PDB file of C-alpha atoms in Angstrom:
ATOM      1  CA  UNK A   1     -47.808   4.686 -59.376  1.00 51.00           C
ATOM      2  CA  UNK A   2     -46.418   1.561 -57.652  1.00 49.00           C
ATOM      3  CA  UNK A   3     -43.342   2.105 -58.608  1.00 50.00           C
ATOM      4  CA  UNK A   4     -44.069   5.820 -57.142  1.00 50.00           C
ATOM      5  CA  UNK A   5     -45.431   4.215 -53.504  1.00 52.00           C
ATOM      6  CA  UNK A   6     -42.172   2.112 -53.231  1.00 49.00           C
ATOM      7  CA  UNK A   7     -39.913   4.485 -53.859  1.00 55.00           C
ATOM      8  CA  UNK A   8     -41.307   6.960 -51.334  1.00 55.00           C
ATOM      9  CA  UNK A   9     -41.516   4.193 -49.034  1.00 49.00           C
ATOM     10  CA  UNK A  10     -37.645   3.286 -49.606  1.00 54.00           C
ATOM     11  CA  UNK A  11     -37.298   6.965 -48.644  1.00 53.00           C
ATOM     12  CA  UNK A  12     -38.924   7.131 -45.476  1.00 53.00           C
ATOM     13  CA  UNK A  13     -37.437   4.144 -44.193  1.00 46.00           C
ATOM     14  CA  UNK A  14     -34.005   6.002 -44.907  1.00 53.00           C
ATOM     15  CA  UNK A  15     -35.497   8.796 -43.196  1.00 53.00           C
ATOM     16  CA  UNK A  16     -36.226   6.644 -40.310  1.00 53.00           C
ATOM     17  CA  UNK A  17     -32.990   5.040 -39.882  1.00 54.00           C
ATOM     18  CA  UNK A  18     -31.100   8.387 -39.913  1.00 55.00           C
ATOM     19  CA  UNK A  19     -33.854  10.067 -37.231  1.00 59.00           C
ATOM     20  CA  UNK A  20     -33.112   6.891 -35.489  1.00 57.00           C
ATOM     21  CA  UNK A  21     -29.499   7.147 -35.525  1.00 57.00           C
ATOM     22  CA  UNK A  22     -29.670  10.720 -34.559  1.00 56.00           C
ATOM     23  CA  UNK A  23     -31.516   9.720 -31.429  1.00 62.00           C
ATOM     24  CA  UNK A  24     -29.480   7.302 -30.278  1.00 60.00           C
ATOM     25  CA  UNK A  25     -26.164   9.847 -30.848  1.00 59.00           C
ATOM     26  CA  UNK A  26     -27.905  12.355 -28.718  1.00 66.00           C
ATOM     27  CA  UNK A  27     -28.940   9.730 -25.836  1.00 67.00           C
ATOM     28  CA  UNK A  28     -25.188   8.139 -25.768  1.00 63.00           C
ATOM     29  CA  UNK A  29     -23.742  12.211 -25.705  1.00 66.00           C
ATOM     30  CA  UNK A  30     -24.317  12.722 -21.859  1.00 66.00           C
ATOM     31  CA  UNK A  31     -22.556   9.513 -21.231  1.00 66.00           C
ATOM     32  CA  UNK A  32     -19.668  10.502 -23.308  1.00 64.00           C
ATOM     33  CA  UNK A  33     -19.614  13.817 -21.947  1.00 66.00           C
ATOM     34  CA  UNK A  34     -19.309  12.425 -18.035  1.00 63.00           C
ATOM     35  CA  UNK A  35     -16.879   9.890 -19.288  1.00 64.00           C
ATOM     36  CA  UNK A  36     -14.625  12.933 -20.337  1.00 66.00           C
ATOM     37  CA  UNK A  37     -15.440  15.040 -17.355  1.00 65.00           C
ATOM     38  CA  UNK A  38     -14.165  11.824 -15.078  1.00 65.00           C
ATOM     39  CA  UNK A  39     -11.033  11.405 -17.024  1.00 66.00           C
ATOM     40  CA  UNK A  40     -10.228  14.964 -16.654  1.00 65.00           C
ATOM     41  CA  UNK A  41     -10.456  15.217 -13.149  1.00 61.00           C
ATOM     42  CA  UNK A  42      -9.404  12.116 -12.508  1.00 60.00           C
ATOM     43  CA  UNK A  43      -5.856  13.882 -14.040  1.00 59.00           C
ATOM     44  CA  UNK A  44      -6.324  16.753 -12.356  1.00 54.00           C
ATOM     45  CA  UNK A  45      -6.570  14.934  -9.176  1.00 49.00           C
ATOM     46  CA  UNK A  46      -3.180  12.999  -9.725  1.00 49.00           C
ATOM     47  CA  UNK A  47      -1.730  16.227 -10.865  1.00 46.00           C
ATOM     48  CA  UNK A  48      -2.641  17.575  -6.941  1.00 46.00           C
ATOM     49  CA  UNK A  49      -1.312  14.491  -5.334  1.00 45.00           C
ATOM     50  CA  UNK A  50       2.137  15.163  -6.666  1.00 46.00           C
ATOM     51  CA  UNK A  51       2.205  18.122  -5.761  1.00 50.00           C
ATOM     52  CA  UNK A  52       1.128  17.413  -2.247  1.00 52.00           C
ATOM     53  CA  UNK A  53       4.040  16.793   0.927  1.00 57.00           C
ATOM     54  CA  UNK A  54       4.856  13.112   1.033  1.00 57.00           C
ATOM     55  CA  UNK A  55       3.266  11.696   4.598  1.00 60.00           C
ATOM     56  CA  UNK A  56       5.897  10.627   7.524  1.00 62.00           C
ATOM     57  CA  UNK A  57       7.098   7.068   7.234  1.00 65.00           C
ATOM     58  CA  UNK A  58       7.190   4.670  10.204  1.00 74.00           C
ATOM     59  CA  UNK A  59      10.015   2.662  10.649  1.00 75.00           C
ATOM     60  CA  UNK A  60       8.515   1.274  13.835  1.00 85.00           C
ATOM     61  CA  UNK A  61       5.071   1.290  15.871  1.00 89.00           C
ATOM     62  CA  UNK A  62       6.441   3.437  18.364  1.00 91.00           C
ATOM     63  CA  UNK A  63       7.682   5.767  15.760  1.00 92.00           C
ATOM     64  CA  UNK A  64       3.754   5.779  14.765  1.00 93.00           C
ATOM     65  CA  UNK A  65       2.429   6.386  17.980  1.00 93.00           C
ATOM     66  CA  UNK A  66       4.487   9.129  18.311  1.00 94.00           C
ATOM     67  CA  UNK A  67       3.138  10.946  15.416  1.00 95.00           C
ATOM     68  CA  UNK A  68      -0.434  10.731  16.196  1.00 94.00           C
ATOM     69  CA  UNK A  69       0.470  11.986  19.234  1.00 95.00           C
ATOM     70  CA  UNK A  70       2.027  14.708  18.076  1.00 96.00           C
ATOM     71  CA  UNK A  71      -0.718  14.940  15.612  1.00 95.00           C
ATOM     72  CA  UNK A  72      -3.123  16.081  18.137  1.00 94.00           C
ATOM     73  CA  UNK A  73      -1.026  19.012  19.620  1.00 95.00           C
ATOM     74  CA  UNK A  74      -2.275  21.451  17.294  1.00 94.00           C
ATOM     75  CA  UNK A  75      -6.182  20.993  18.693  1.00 93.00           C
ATOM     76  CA  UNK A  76      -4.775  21.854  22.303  1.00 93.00           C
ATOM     77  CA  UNK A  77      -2.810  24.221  21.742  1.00 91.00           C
ATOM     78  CA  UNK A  78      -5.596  26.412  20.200  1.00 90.00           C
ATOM     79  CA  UNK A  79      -8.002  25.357  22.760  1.00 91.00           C
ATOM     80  CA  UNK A  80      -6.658  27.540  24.912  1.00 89.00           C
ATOM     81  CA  UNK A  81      -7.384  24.379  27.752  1.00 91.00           C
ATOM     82  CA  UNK A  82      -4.021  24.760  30.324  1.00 90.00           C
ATOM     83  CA  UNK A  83      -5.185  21.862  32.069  1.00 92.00           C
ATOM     84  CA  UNK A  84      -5.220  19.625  29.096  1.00 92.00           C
ATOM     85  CA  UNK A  85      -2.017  21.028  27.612  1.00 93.00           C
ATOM     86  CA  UNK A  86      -0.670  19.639  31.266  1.00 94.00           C
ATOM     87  CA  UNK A  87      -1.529  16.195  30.894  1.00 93.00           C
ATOM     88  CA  UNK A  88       0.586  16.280  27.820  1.00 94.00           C
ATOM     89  CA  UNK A  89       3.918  17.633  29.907  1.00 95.00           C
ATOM     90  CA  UNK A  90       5.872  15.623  32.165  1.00 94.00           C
ATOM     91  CA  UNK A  91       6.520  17.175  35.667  1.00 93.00           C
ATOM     92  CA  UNK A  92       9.842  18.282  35.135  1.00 93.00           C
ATOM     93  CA  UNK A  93       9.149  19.756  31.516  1.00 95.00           C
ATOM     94  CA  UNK A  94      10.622  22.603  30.138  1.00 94.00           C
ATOM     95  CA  UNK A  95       7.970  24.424  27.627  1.00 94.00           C
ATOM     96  CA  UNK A  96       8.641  27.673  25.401  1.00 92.00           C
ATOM     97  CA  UNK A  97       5.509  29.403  24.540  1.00 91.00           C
ATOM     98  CA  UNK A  98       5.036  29.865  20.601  1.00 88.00           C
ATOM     99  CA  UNK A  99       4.108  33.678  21.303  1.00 86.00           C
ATOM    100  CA  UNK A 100       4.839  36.667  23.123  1.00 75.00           C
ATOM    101  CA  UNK A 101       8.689  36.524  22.352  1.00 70.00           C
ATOM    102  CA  UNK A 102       9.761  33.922  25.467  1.00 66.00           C
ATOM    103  CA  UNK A 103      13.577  32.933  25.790  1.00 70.00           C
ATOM    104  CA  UNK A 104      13.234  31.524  28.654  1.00 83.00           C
ATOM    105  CA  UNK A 105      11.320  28.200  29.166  1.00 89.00           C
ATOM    106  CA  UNK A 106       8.722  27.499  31.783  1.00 92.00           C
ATOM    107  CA  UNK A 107       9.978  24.735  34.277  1.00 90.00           C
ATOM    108  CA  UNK A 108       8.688  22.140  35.759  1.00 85.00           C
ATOM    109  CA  UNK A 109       7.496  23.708  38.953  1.00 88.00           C
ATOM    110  CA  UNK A 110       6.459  27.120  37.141  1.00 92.00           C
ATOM    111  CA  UNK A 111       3.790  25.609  34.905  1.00 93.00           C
ATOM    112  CA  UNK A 112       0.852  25.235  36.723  1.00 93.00           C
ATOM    113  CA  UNK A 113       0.914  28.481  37.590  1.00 91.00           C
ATOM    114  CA  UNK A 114       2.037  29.946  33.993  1.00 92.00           C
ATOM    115  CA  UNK A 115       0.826  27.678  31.712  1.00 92.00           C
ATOM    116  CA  UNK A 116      -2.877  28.620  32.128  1.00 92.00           C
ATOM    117  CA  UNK A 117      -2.094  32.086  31.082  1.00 91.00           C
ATOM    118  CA  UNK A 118      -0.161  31.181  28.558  1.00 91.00           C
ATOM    119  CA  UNK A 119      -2.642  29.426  26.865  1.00 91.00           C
ATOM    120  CA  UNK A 120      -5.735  31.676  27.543  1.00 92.00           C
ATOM    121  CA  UNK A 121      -3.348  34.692  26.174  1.00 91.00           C
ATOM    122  CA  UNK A 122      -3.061  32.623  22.961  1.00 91.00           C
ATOM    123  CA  UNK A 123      -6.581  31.618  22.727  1.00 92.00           C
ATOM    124  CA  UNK A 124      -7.186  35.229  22.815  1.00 92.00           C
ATOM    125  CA  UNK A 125      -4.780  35.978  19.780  1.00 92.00           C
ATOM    126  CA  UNK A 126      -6.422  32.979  17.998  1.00 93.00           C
ATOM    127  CA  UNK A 127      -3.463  31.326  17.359  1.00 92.00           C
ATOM    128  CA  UNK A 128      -3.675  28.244  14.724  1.00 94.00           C
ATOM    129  CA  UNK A 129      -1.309  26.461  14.393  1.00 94.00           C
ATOM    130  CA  UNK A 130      -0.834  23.127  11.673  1.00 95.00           C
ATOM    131  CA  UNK A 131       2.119  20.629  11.215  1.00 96.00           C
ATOM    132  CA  UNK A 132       3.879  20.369   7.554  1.00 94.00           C
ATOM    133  CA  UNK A 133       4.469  16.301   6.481  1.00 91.00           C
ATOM    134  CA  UNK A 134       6.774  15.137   6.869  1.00 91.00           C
ATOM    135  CA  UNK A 135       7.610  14.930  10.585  1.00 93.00           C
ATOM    136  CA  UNK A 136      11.537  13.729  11.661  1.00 94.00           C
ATOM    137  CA  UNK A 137      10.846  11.189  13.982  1.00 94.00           C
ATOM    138  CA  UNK A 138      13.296   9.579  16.305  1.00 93.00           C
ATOM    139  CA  UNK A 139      12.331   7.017  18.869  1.00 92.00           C
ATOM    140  CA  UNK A 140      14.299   4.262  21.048  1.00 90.00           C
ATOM    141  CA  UNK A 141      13.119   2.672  24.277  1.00 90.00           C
ATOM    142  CA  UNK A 142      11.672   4.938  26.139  1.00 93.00           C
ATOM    143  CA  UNK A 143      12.732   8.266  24.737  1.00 94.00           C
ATOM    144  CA  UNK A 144      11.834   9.907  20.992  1.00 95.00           C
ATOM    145  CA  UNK A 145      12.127  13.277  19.266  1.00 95.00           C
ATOM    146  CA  UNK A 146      10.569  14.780  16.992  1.00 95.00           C
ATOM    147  CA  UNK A 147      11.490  17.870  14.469  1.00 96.00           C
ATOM    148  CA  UNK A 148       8.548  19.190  12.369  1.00 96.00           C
ATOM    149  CA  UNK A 149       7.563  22.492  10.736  1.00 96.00           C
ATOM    150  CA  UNK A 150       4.970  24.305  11.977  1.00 96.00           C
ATOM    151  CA  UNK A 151       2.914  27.144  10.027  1.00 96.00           C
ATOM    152  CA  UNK A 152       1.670  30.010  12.742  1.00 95.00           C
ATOM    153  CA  UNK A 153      -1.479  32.280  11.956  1.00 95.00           C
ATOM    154  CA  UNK A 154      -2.888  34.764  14.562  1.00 94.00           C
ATOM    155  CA  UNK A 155      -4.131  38.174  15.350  1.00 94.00           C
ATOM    156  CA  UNK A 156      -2.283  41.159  16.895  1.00 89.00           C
ATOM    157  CA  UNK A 157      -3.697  44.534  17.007  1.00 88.00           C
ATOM    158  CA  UNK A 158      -6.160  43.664  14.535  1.00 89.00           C
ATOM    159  CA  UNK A 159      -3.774  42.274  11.877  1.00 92.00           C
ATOM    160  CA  UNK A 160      -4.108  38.938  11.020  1.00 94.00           C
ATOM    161  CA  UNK A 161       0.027  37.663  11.358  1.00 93.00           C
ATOM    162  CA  UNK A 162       1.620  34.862   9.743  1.00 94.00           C
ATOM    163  CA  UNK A 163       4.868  33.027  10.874  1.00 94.00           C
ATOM    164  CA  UNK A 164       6.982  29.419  10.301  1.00 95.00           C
ATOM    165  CA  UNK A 165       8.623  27.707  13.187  1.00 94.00           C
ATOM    166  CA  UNK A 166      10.500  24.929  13.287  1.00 95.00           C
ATOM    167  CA  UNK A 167       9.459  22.694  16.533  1.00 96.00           C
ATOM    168  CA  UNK A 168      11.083  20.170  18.647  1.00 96.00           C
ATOM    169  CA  UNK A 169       9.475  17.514  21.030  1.00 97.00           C
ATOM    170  CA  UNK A 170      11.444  15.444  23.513  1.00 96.00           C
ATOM    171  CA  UNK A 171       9.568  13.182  24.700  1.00 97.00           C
ATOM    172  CA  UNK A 172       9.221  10.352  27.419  1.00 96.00           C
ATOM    173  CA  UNK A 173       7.305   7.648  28.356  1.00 94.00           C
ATOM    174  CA  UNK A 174       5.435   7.343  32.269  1.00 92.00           C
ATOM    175  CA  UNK A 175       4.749   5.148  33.933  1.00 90.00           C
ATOM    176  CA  UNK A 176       1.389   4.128  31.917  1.00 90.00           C
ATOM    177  CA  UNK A 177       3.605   3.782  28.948  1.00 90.00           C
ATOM    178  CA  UNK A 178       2.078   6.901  27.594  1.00 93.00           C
ATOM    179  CA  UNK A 179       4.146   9.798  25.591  1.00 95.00           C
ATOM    180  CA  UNK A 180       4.389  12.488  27.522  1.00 96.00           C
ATOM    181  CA  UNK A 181       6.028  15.927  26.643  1.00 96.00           C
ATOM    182  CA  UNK A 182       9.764  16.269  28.071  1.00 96.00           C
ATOM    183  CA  UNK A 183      11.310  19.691  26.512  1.00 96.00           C
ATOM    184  CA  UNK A 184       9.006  21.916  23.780  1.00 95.00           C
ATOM    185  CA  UNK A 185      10.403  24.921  22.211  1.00 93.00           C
ATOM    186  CA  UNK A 186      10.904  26.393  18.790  1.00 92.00           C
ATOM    187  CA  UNK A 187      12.241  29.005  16.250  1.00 91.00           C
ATOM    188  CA  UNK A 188      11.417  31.385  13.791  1.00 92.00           C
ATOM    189  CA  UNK A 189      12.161  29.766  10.121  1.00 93.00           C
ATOM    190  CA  UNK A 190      11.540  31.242   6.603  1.00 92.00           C
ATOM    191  CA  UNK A 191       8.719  30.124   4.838  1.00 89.00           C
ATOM    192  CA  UNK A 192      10.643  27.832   2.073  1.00 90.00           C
ATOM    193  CA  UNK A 193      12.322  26.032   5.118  1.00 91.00           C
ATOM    194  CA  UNK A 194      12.458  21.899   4.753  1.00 89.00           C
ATOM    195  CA  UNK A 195      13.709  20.110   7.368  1.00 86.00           C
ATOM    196  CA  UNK A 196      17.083  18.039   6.060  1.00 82.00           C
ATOM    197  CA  UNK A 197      16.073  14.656   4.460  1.00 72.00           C
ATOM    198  CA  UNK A 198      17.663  11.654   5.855  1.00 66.00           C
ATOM    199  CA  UNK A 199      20.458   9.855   4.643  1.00 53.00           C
ATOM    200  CA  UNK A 200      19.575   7.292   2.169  1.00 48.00           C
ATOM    201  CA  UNK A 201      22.890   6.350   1.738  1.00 49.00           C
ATOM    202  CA  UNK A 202      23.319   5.062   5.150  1.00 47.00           C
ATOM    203  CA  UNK A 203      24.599   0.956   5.485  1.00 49.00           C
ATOM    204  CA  UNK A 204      22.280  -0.473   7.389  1.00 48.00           C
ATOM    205  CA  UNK A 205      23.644  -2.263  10.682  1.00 48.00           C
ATOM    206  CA  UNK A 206      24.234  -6.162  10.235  1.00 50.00           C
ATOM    207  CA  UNK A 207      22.101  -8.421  11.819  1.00 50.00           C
ATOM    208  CA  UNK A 208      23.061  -9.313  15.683  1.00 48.00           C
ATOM    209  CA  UNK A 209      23.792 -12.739  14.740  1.00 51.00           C
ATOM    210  CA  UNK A 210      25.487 -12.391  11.908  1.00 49.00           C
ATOM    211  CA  UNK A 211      28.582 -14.499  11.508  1.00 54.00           C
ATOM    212  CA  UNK A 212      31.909 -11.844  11.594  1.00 55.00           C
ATOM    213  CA  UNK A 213      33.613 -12.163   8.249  1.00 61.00           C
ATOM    214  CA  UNK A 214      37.112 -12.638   8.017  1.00 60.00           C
ATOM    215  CA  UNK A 215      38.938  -9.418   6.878  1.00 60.00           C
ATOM    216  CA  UNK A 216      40.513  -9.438   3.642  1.00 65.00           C
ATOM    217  CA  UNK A 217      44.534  -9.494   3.358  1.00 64.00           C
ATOM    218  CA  UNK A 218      46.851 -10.681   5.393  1.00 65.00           C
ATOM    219  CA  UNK A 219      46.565  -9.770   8.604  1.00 65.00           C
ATOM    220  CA  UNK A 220      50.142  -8.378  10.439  1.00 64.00           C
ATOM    221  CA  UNK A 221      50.056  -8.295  13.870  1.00 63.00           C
ATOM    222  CA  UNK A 222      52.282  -5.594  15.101  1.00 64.00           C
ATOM    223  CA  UNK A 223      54.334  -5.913  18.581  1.00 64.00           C
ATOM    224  CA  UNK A 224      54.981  -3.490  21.019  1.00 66.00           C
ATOM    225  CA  UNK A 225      57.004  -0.115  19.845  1.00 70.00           C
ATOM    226  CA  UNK A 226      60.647   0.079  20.739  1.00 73.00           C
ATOM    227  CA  UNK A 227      61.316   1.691  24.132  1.00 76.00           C
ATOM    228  CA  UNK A 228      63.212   4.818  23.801  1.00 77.00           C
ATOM    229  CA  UNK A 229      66.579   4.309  24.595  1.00 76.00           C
ATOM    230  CA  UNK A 230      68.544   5.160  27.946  1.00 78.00           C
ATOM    231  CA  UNK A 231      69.634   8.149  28.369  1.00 78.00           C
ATOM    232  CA  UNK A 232      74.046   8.201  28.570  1.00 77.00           C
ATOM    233  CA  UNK A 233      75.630   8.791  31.263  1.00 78.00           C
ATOM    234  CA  UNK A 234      77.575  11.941  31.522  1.00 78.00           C
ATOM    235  CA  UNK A 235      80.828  11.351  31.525  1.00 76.00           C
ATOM    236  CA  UNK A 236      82.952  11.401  35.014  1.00 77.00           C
ATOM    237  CA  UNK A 237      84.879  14.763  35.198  1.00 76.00           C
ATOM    238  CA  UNK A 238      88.390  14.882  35.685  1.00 74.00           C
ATOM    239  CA  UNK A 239      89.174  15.335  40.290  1.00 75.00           C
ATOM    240  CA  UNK A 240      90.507  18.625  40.535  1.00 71.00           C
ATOM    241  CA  UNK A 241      94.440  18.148  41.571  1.00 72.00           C
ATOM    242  CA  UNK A 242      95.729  19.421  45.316  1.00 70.00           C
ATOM    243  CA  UNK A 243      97.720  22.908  44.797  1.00 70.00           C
ATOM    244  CA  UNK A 244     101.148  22.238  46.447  1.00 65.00           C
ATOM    245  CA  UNK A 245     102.009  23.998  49.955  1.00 64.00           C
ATOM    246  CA  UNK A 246     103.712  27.381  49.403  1.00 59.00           C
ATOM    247  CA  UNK A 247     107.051  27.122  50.730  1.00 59.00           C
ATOM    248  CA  UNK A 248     108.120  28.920  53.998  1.00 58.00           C
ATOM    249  CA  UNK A 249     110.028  32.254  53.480  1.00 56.00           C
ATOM    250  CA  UNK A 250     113.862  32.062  54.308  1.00 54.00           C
ATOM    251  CA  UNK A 251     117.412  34.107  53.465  1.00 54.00           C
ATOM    252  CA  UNK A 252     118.492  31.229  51.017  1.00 51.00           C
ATOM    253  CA  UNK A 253     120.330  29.180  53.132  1.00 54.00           C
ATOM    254  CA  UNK A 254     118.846  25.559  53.772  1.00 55.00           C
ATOM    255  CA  UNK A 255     119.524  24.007  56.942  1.00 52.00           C
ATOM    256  CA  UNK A 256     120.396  20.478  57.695  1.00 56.00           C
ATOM    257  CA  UNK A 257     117.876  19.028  60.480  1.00 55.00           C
ATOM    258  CA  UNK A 258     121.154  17.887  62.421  1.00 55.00           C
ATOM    259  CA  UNK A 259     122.734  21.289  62.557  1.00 55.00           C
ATOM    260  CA  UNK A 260     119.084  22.155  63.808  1.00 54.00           C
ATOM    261  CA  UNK A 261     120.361  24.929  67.387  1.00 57.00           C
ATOM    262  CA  UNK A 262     119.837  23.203  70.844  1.00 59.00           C
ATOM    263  CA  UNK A 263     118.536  24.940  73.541  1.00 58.00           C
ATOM    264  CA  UNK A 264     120.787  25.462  76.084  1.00 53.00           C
ATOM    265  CA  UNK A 265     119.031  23.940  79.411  1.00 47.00           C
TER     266      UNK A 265
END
């Protein structure tokens, strides 16, 4: 019978352990399971960022402030606000509406009358409008450009219409040292347009104290050409000889000069 008890016991200990076990399996499963569901978006995530348009580089702080100024176009331009969209314009700007098939730019002194309706027109097409990264990005002194492609979505006639453009900025600084909007226009693109990449292969320029290094080889240093020579002088033509005197006509007979006649008084 003892031996009975302790054998039962033996088994419900092992019973215990296993029931035990089990418990702890089933309390560490929703841990393992969010571990897994982490990793696998964690890898989906980096899979996206690949994928995703490499963000403008800055080789300089104006080259920066340039781009979140251009970065903020898209919000005015959709507002459909003329007088806003004119504190980005110098006075003398020349601006191509995105829509409505313009050629011809709006000058300077033509904007604040245009512009208004320009942007009201647009604002009633609800245009949208979004930059693709990267932007091209040129900027020295006081002047910059910028190329970037843009990705158009409005309405016309009830039809929602898609287009790609690719933009150009020339810009300027005033007087406040603020960007302002020089020249605007752009151009119908296809959708799988990039804008060129630059040059990577480009030396850059030596430093502007850099000590000049002597060129290799020996150097020749070359005179002046030969002058042509002079012309020759033509030769001197031969003087054209004097034709003798034709002789007077007479009978034959020469006369002596003494036996010349005499008059007679």
């Amino acid at each position: 019978m003892a031996r009975h008890d302790a054998s039962r016991a033996r088994q419900d200990l092992s019973g215990n352990d296993h029931r035990g076990a089990f418990a702890a399996c089933r309390r560490l499963l929703p841990l393992v399971l969010c571990c897994l569901l982490a990793l696998l978006a964690g890898c989906a995530a980096k899979g996206k960022t690949g994928d995703a348009p490499k963000p403008t580089g800055f080789d300089s702080a104006d080259a920066k402030n340039v781009h979140d100024f251009i970065a903020r176009y898209p919000d005015i331009a959709a507002s459909g606000d003329g007088k806003a969209m004119l504190r980005l314009l110098t006075e003398d700007a020349r601006y191509v509406p995105l829509l409505g098939n313009a050629i011809r730019p709006i000058r300077g002194g033509e904007l604040p009358k245009q512009l208004p309706a320009v942007m009201a027109e647009e604002k009633r097409l609800g245009l949208r409008l979004s930059w693709r990264e990267p932007m091209d990005i040129q900027a020295k002194g006081e002047k910059a450009s910028v190329r970037v492609v843009a990705d158009l979505a409005w309405n016309q006639s009830g039809q929602a219409k898609q287009a790609v453009m690719s933009c150009y900025f020339g810009l300027v600084r005033d007087e406040n040292l603020l960007w302002k909007i020089k020249e605007f226009h752009g151009e119908p693109v296809g959708p799988d347009f990039r804008l060129p990449a630059k040059n990577p292969n480009l030396k850059p320029l030596p430093a502007r104290d850099a000590p000049h290094k002597p060129a290799k080889g020996k150097r020749v240093i070359k005179g002046e050409p030969p002058k042509p020579a002079p012309a020759a002088k033509p030769a001197p033509q031969p003087q054209a000889q004097p034709q003798p005197e034709a002789a007077p006509p007479s009978d034959g007979t020469i006369v002596p000069m003494h036996d010349v006649p005499k008059p007679l008084f």
